[in-house]
Coordinates of C-alpha atoms in Angstrom, one line a residue:
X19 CA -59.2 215.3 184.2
X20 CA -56.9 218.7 184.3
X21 CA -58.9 219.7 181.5
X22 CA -62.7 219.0 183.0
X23 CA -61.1 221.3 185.6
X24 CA -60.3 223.8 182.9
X25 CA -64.2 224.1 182.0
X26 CA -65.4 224.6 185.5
X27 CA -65.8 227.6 187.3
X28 CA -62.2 228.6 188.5
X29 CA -62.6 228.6 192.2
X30 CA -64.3 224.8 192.4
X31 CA -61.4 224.3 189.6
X32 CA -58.4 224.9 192.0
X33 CA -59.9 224.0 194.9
X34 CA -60.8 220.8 193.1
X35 CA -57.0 220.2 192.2
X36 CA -55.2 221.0 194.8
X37 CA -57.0 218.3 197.3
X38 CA -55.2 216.0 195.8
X39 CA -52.2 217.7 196.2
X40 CA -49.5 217.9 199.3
X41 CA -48.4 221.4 198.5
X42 CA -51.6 222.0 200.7
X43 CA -50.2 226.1 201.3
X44 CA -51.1 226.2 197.7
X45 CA -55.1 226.0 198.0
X46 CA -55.3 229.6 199.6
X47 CA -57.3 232.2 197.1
X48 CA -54.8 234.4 195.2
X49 CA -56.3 237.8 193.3
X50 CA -56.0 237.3 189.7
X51 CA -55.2 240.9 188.9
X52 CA -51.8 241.3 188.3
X53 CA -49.8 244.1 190.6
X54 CA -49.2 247.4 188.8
X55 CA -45.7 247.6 189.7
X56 CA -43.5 247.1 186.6
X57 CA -41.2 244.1 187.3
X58 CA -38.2 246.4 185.6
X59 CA -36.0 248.3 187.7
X60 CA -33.9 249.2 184.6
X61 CA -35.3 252.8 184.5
X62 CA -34.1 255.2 181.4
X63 CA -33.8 258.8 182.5
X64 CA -36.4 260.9 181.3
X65 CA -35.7 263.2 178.3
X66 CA -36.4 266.0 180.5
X67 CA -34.0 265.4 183.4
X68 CA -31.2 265.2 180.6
X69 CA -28.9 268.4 180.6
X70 CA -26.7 269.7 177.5
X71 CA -23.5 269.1 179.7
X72 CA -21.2 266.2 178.8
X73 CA -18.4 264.5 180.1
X74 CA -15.0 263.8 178.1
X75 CA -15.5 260.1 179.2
X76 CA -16.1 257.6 176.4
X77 CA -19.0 255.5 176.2
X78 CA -18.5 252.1 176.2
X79 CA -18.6 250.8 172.8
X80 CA -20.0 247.3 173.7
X81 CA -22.9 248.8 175.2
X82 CA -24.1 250.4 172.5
X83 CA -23.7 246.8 170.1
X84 CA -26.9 245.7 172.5
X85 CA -29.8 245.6 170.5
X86 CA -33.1 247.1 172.0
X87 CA -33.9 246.3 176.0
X88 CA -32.8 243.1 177.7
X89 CA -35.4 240.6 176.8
X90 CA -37.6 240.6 180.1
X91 CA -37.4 244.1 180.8
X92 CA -39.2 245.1 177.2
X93 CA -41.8 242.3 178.4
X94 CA -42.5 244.2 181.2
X95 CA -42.6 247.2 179.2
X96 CA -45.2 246.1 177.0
X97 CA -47.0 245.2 180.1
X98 CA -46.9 248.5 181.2
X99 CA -48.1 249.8 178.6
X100 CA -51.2 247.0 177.9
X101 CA -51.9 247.9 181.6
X102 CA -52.3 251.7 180.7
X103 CA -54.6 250.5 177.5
X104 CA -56.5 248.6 179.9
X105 CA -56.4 249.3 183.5
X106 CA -59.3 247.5 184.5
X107 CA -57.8 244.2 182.9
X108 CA -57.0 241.0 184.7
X109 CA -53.5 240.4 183.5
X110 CA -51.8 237.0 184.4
X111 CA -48.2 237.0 184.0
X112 CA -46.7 233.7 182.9
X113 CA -43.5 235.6 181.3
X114 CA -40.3 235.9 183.5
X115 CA -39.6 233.2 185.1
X116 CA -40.3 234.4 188.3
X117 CA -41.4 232.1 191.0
X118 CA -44.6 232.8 192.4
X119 CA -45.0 230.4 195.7
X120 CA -44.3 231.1 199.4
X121 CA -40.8 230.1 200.3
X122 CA -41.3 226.9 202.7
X123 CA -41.2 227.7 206.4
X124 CA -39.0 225.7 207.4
X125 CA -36.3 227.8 204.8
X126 CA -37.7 231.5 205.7
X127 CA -37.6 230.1 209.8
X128 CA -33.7 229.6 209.6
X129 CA -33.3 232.7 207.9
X130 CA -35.4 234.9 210.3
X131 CA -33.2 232.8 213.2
X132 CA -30.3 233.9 210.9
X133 CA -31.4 237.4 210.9
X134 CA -32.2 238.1 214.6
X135 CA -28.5 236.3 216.0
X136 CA -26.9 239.2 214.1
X137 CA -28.6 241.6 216.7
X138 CA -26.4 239.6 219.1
X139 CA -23.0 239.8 220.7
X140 CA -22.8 236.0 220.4
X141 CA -24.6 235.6 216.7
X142 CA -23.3 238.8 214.7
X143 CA -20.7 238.0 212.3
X144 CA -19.4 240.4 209.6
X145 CA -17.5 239.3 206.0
X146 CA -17.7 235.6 205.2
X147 CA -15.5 233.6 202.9
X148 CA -15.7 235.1 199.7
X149 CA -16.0 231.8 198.0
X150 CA -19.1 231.0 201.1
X151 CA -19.6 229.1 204.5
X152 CA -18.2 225.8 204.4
X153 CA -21.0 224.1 206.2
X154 CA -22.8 225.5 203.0
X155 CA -20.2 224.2 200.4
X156 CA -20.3 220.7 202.3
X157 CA -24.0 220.8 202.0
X158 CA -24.6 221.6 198.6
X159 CA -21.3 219.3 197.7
X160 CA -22.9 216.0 199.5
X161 CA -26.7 216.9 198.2
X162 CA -26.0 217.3 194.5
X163 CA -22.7 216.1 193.7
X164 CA -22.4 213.3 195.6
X165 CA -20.5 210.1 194.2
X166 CA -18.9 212.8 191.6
X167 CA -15.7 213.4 193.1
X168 CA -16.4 216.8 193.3
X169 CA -15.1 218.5 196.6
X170 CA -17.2 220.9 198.3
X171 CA -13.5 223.3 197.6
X172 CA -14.3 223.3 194.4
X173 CA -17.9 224.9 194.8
X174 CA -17.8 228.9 194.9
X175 CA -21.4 230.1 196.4
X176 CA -22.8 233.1 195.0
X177 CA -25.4 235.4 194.8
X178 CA -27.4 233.8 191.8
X179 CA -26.5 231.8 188.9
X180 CA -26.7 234.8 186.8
X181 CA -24.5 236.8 188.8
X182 CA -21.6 234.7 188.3
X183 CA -22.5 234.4 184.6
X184 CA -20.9 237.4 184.3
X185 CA -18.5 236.7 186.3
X186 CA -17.2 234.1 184.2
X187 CA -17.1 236.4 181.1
X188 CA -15.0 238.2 183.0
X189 CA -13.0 235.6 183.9
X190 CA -12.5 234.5 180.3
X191 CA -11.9 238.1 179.2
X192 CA -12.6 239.8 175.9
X193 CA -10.5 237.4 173.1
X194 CA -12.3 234.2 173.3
X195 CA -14.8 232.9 171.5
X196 CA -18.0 231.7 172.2
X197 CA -21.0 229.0 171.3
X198 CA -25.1 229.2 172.6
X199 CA -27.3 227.2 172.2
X200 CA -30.2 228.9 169.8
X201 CA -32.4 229.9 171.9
X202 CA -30.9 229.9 175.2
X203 CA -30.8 232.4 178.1
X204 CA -29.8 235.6 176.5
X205 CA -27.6 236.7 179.9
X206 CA -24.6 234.8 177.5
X207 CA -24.9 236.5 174.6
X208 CA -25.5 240.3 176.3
X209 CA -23.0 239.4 178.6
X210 CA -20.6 238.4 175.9
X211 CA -21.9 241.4 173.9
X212 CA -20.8 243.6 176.7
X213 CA -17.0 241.9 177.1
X214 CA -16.6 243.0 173.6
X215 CA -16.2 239.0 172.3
X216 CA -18.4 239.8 169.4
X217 CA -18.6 241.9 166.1
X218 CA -21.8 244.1 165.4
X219 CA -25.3 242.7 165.1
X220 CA -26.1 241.3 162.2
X221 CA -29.6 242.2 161.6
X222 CA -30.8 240.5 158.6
X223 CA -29.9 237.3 160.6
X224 CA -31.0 238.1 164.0
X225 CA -27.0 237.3 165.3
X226 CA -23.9 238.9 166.4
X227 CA -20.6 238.1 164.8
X228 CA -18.4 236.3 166.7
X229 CA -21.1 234.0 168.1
X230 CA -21.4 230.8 167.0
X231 CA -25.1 230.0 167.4
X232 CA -26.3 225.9 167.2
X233 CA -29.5 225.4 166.3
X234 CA -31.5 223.8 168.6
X235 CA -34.9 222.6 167.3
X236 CA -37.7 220.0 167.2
X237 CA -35.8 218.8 163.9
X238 CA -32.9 218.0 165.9
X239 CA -34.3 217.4 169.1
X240 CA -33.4 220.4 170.5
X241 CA -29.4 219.0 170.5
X242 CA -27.2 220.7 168.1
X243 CA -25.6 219.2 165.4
X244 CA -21.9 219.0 166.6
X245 CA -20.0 217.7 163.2
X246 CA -21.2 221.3 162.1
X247 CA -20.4 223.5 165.0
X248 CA -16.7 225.4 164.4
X249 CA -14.3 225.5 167.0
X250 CA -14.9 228.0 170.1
X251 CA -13.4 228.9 173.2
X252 CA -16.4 228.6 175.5
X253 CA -19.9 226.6 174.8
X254 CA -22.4 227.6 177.1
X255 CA -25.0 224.9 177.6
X256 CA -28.1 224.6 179.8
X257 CA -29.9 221.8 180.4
X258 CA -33.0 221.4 181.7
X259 CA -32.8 224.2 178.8
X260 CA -34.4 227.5 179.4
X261 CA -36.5 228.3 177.0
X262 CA -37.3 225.0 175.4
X263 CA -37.5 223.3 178.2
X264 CA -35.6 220.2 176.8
X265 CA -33.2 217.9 178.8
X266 CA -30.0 216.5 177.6
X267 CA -29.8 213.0 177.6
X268 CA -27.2 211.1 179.1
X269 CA -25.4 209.9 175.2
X270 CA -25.7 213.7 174.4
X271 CA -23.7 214.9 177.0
X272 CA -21.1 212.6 176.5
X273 CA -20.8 214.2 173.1
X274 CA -20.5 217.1 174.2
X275 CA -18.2 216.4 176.6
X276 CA -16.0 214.6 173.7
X277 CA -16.6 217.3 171.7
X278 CA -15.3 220.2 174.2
X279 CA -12.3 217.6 174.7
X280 CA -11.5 217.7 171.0
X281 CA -11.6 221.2 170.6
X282 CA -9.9 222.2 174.0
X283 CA -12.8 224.4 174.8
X284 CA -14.6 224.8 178.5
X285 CA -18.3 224.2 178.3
X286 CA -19.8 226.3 180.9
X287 CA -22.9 224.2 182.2
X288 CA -26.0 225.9 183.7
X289 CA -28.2 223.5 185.8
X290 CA -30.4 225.8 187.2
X291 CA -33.4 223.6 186.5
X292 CA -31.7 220.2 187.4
X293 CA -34.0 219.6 190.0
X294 CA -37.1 219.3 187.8
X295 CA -35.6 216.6 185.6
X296 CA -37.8 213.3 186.3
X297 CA -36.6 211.2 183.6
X298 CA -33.0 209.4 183.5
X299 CA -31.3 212.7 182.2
X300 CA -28.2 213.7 183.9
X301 CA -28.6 216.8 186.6
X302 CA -24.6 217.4 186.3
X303 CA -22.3 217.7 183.9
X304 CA -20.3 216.2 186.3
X305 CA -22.0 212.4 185.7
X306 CA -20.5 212.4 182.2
X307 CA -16.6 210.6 182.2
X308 CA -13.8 213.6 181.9
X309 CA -16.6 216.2 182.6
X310 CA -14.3 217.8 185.1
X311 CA -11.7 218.4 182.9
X312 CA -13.6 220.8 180.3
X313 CA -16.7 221.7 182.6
X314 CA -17.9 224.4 184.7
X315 CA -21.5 224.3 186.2
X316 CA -23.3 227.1 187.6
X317 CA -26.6 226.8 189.4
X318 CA -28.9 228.1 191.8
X319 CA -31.6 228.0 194.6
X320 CA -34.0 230.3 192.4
X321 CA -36.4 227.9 191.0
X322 CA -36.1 225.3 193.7
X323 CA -36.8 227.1 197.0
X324 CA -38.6 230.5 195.5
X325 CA -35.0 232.6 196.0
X326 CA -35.4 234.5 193.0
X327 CA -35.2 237.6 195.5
X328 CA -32.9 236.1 198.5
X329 CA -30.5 235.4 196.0
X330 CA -28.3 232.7 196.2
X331 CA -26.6 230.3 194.0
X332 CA -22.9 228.7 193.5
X333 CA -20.9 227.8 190.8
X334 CA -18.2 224.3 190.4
X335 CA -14.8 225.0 188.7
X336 CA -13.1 221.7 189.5
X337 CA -9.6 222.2 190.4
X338 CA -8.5 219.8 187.6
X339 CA -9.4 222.3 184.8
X340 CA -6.7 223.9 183.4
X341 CA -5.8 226.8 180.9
X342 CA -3.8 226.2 177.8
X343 CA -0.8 227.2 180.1
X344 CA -1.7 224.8 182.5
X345 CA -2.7 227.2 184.8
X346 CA -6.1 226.1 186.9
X347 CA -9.2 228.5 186.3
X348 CA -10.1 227.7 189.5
X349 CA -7.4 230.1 190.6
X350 CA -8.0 232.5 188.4
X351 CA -11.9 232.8 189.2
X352 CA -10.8 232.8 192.9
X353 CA -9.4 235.8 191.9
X354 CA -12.0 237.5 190.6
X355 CA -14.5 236.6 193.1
X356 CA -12.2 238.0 195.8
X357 CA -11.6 241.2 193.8
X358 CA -15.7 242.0 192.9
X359 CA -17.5 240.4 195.8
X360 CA -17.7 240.1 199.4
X361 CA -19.5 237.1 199.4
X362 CA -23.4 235.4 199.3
X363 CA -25.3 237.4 202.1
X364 CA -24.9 235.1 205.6
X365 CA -28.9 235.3 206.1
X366 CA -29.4 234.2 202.4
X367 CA -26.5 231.4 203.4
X368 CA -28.3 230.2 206.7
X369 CA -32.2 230.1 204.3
X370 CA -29.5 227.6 201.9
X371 CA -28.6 225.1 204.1
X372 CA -31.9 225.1 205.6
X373 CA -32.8 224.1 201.9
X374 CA -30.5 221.2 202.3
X375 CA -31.5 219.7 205.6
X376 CA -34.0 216.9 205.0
X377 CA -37.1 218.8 205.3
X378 CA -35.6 221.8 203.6
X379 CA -35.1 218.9 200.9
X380 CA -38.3 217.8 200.8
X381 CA -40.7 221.3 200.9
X382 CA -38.0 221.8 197.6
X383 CA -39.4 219.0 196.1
X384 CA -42.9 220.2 197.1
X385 CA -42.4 223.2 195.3
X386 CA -41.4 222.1 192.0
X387 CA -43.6 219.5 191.8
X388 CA -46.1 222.6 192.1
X389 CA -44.7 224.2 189.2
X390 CA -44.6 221.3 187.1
X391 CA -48.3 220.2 187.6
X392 CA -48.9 223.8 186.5
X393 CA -46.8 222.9 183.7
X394 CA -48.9 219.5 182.4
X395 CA -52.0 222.2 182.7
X396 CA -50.0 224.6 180.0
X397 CA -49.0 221.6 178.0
X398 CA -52.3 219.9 178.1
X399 CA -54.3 223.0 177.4
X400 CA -52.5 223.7 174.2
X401 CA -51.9 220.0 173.0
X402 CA -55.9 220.1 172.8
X403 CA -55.8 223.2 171.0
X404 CA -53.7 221.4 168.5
X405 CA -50.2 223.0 168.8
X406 CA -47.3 221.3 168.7
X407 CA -46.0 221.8 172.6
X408 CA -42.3 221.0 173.9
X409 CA -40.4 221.0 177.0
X410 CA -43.1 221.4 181.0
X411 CA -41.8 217.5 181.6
X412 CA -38.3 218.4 182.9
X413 CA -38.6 222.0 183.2
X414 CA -41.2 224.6 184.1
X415 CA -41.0 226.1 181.0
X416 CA -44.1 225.0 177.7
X417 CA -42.4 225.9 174.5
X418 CA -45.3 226.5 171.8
X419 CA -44.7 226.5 168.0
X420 CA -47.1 229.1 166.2
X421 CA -45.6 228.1 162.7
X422 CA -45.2 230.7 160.2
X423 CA -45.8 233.3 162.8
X424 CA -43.9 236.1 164.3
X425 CA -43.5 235.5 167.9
X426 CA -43.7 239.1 169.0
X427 CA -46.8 239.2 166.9
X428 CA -48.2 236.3 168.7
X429 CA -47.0 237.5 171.8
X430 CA -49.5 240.6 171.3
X431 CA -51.9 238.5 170.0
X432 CA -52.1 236.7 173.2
X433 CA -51.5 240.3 175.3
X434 CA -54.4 242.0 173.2
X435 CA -57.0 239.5 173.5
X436 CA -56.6 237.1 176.7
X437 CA -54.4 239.5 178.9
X438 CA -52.4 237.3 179.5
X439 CA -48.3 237.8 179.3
X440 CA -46.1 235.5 177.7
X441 CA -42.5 235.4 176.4
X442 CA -41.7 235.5 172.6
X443 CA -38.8 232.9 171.1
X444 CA -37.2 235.0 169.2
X445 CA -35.9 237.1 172.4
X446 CA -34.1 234.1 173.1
X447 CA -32.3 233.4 169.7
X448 CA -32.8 233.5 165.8
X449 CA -34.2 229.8 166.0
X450 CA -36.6 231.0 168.8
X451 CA -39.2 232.4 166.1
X452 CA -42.3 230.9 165.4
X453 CA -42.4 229.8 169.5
X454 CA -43.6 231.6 172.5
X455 CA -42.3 230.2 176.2
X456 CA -44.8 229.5 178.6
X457 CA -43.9 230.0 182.3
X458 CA -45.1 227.6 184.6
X459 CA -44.4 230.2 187.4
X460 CA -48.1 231.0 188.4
X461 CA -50.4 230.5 191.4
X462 CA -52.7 227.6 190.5
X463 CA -55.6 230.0 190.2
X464 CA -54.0 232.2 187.9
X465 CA -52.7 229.0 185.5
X466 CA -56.2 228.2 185.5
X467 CA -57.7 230.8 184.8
X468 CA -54.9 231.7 182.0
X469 CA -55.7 228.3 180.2
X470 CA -59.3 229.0 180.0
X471 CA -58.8 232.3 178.4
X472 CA -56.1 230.1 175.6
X473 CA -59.3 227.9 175.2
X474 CA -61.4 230.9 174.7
X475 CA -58.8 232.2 171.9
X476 CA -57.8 229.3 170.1
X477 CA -60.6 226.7 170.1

């Protein structure tokens, strides 16, 4: 069993695993220590470079309603600085949900083929289509939204899910108003911060005004109570979700869907984790009746095909989704992606439809069902320990409830005395404390060898 594997020495351990495995690129030995180069590149500048001259230019105010660092970034700051504490320590990083694996040959080949025609007369080609190739916007139409009578012009590919999160704040503008899921992704809520949507941060509740927050918790099955939500603008929604890992079912989407309908709002759906669903929960917002009507989706190659550095996602606004005017948002976000962006890079383009032919397909596959056997390790590990564990089926993420406890706290607990580096829920949302997120993200070695140490900690 995964866990018998857990007790044995770590080498024989993975070894032992993977051999059952097709992900066979998988079984080579990765170096536990962790790489002393700070994940961040969000660099403050140094008291001392700081001079006493000013400019008559105002600060933005929305920047300063941003509470502390960006989630991840202060992760990796505390890294840092557990790394100075202890250089000589083995730290395992299964915080940011950075994928870990080598991208699949068969993407990174049509890429490097990609790369070197641009040093031709024949192959070089300059600016793209803003909104990207169309052989890419066919693909990625007929692969994941096929029998949803979604064109591939409705499809707008991008630089990253994330990217065009922000995007579609600006799209929106600064006088609507907004719903999360709590947790969720903070990118919506900083991103909304810094649109100026909201009122100041609350702090005695952990919440900015101006944001509705719905709860999203064991007690309701991580699905928010929709009778009690008030009216907004704009629901953001992910599902597989990110942190908890849960999926929406098929009868909760259609509530949502109804519910959006009701209200007039636009839900913008993030499916960046579709492709780990395994169970009979949609992977589009697009399967639920009249999606198309109140529903964006945005999602990405990130998690699927290692491009958390290449970069390259798209996002659906269906032509048949209209303002209050009647105007379509489609033309509006045309707009604004002609205006602020030049396009997905044409080498990250030619790695994405190399994802989409049939053995681009498949090594995709390969890879996340990499991630998610690392993921029935996490959950396995701490289910033995006792903890009450959520999410790892349909999304590489464990969700772990520490009851009682404050999740920063445990996240040092965990830092201090296993080395290894986690997330805390509460950077993700009020309802987010008492959890830490588990990333699946790892080489198999370092999962391992990560579990072990929770053993060591907790048994």
């Amino acid at each position: 069993s995964v866990m018998q594997q857990l007790s044995s020495p770590i080498s024989s351990s993975s070894s032992a695993f993977l051999s059952h495995s097709s992900f066979n690129s998988r079984s080579k030995n990765v170096s536990v220590p962790a790489k002393r180069i700070g994940i961040c590149k969000c660099v403050a500048v140094p008291q001392e470079a700081q001079t006493g001259y000013t400019t008559k230019v105002s600060r933005n105010a929305n920047m300063a309603k941003l509470q502390a660092g960006y989630l991840f970034p202060e992760v990796a700051r505390r890294r840092a600085a557990h790394l100075l504490k202890y250089p000589d320590a083995q730290v395992i990083s299964l915080g940011i949900g950075d994928t870990t694996e080598p991208i699949p040959e068969v993407i990174t080949s049509a890429m490097a083929k990609g790369a070197h025609e641009l040093s031709t007369l024949e192959g070089y080609s300059g600016y793209g289509d803003e909104q990207g190739e169309k052989a890419l916007r066919a693909a990625i139409c007929s692969t994941f939204y096929n029998g949803l009578n979604v064109t591939q012009d409705d499809i707008f590919v991008s630089d990253g899910a994330k990217s065009d999160i922000s995007r579609l704040q600006v799209l929106f503008g600064a006088n609507v108003t907004m719903a999360v899921q709590d947790p969720s992704y903070p990118a919506y809520v900083d991103s909304s911060v810094i649109m100026g949507q909201t009122g100041k941060f609350q702090k005695d509740v952990q919440k900015f005004q101006r944001i509705e927050y719905m709860k999203c918790t064991p007690e309701n099955d991580f699905f928010p109570d929709l009778s009690s939500v008030p009216r907004t603008d704009i629901i953001f929604f992910c599902s597989p979700n990110n942190p908890t890992g849960a999926a929406a079912t098929r009868e909760q989407l259609t509530q949502l869907v109804k519910f959006a309908k009701q209200n007039g709002s636009i839900i913008v759906f993030d499916s960046a984790y579709a492709m780990y669903t395994s169970e009979d929960n949609p992977r589009s917002i697009y399967e639920i009746p009249g999606a198309k009507e109140v529903a964006i989706e945005t999602s990405s190659f990130s998690k699927y095909a290692g491009f958390t550095g290449v970069r390259l996602g798209w996002t659906v606004v269906p032509k048949i989704l209209l303002f209050s005017d009647g105007f379509p948002v489609a033309n509006d976000f045309n707009r604004i992606v002609c205006t602020s962006f030049n396009g997905a890079s044409n080498i990250a383009q030619a790695g994405g439809l190399a994802c989409l032919s049939p053995e681009g397909l498949k090594a995709m596959h390969d890879v996340v069902g990499f991630y998610k056997e690392n993921s029935n390790i996490i959950m396995e590990t701490f289910d033995s320990l006792g903890f009450k564990v959520y999410g790892g089926k349909n999304a590489p993420y464990v969700w772990v409830h520490f009851p009682g406890r404050n999740s920063w706290d445990v996240f040092s607990e965990i830092l201090e005395k296993t080395h290894v580096v986690t997330t805390p829920g509460s950077g993700f949302g009020p309802a987010g404390d008492g959890f830490i997120r588990v990333s699946a993200f790892g080489h198999r070695k370092n999962v391992l060898e990560a579990c072990k140490r929770f053993k060591q900690l907790y048994k």
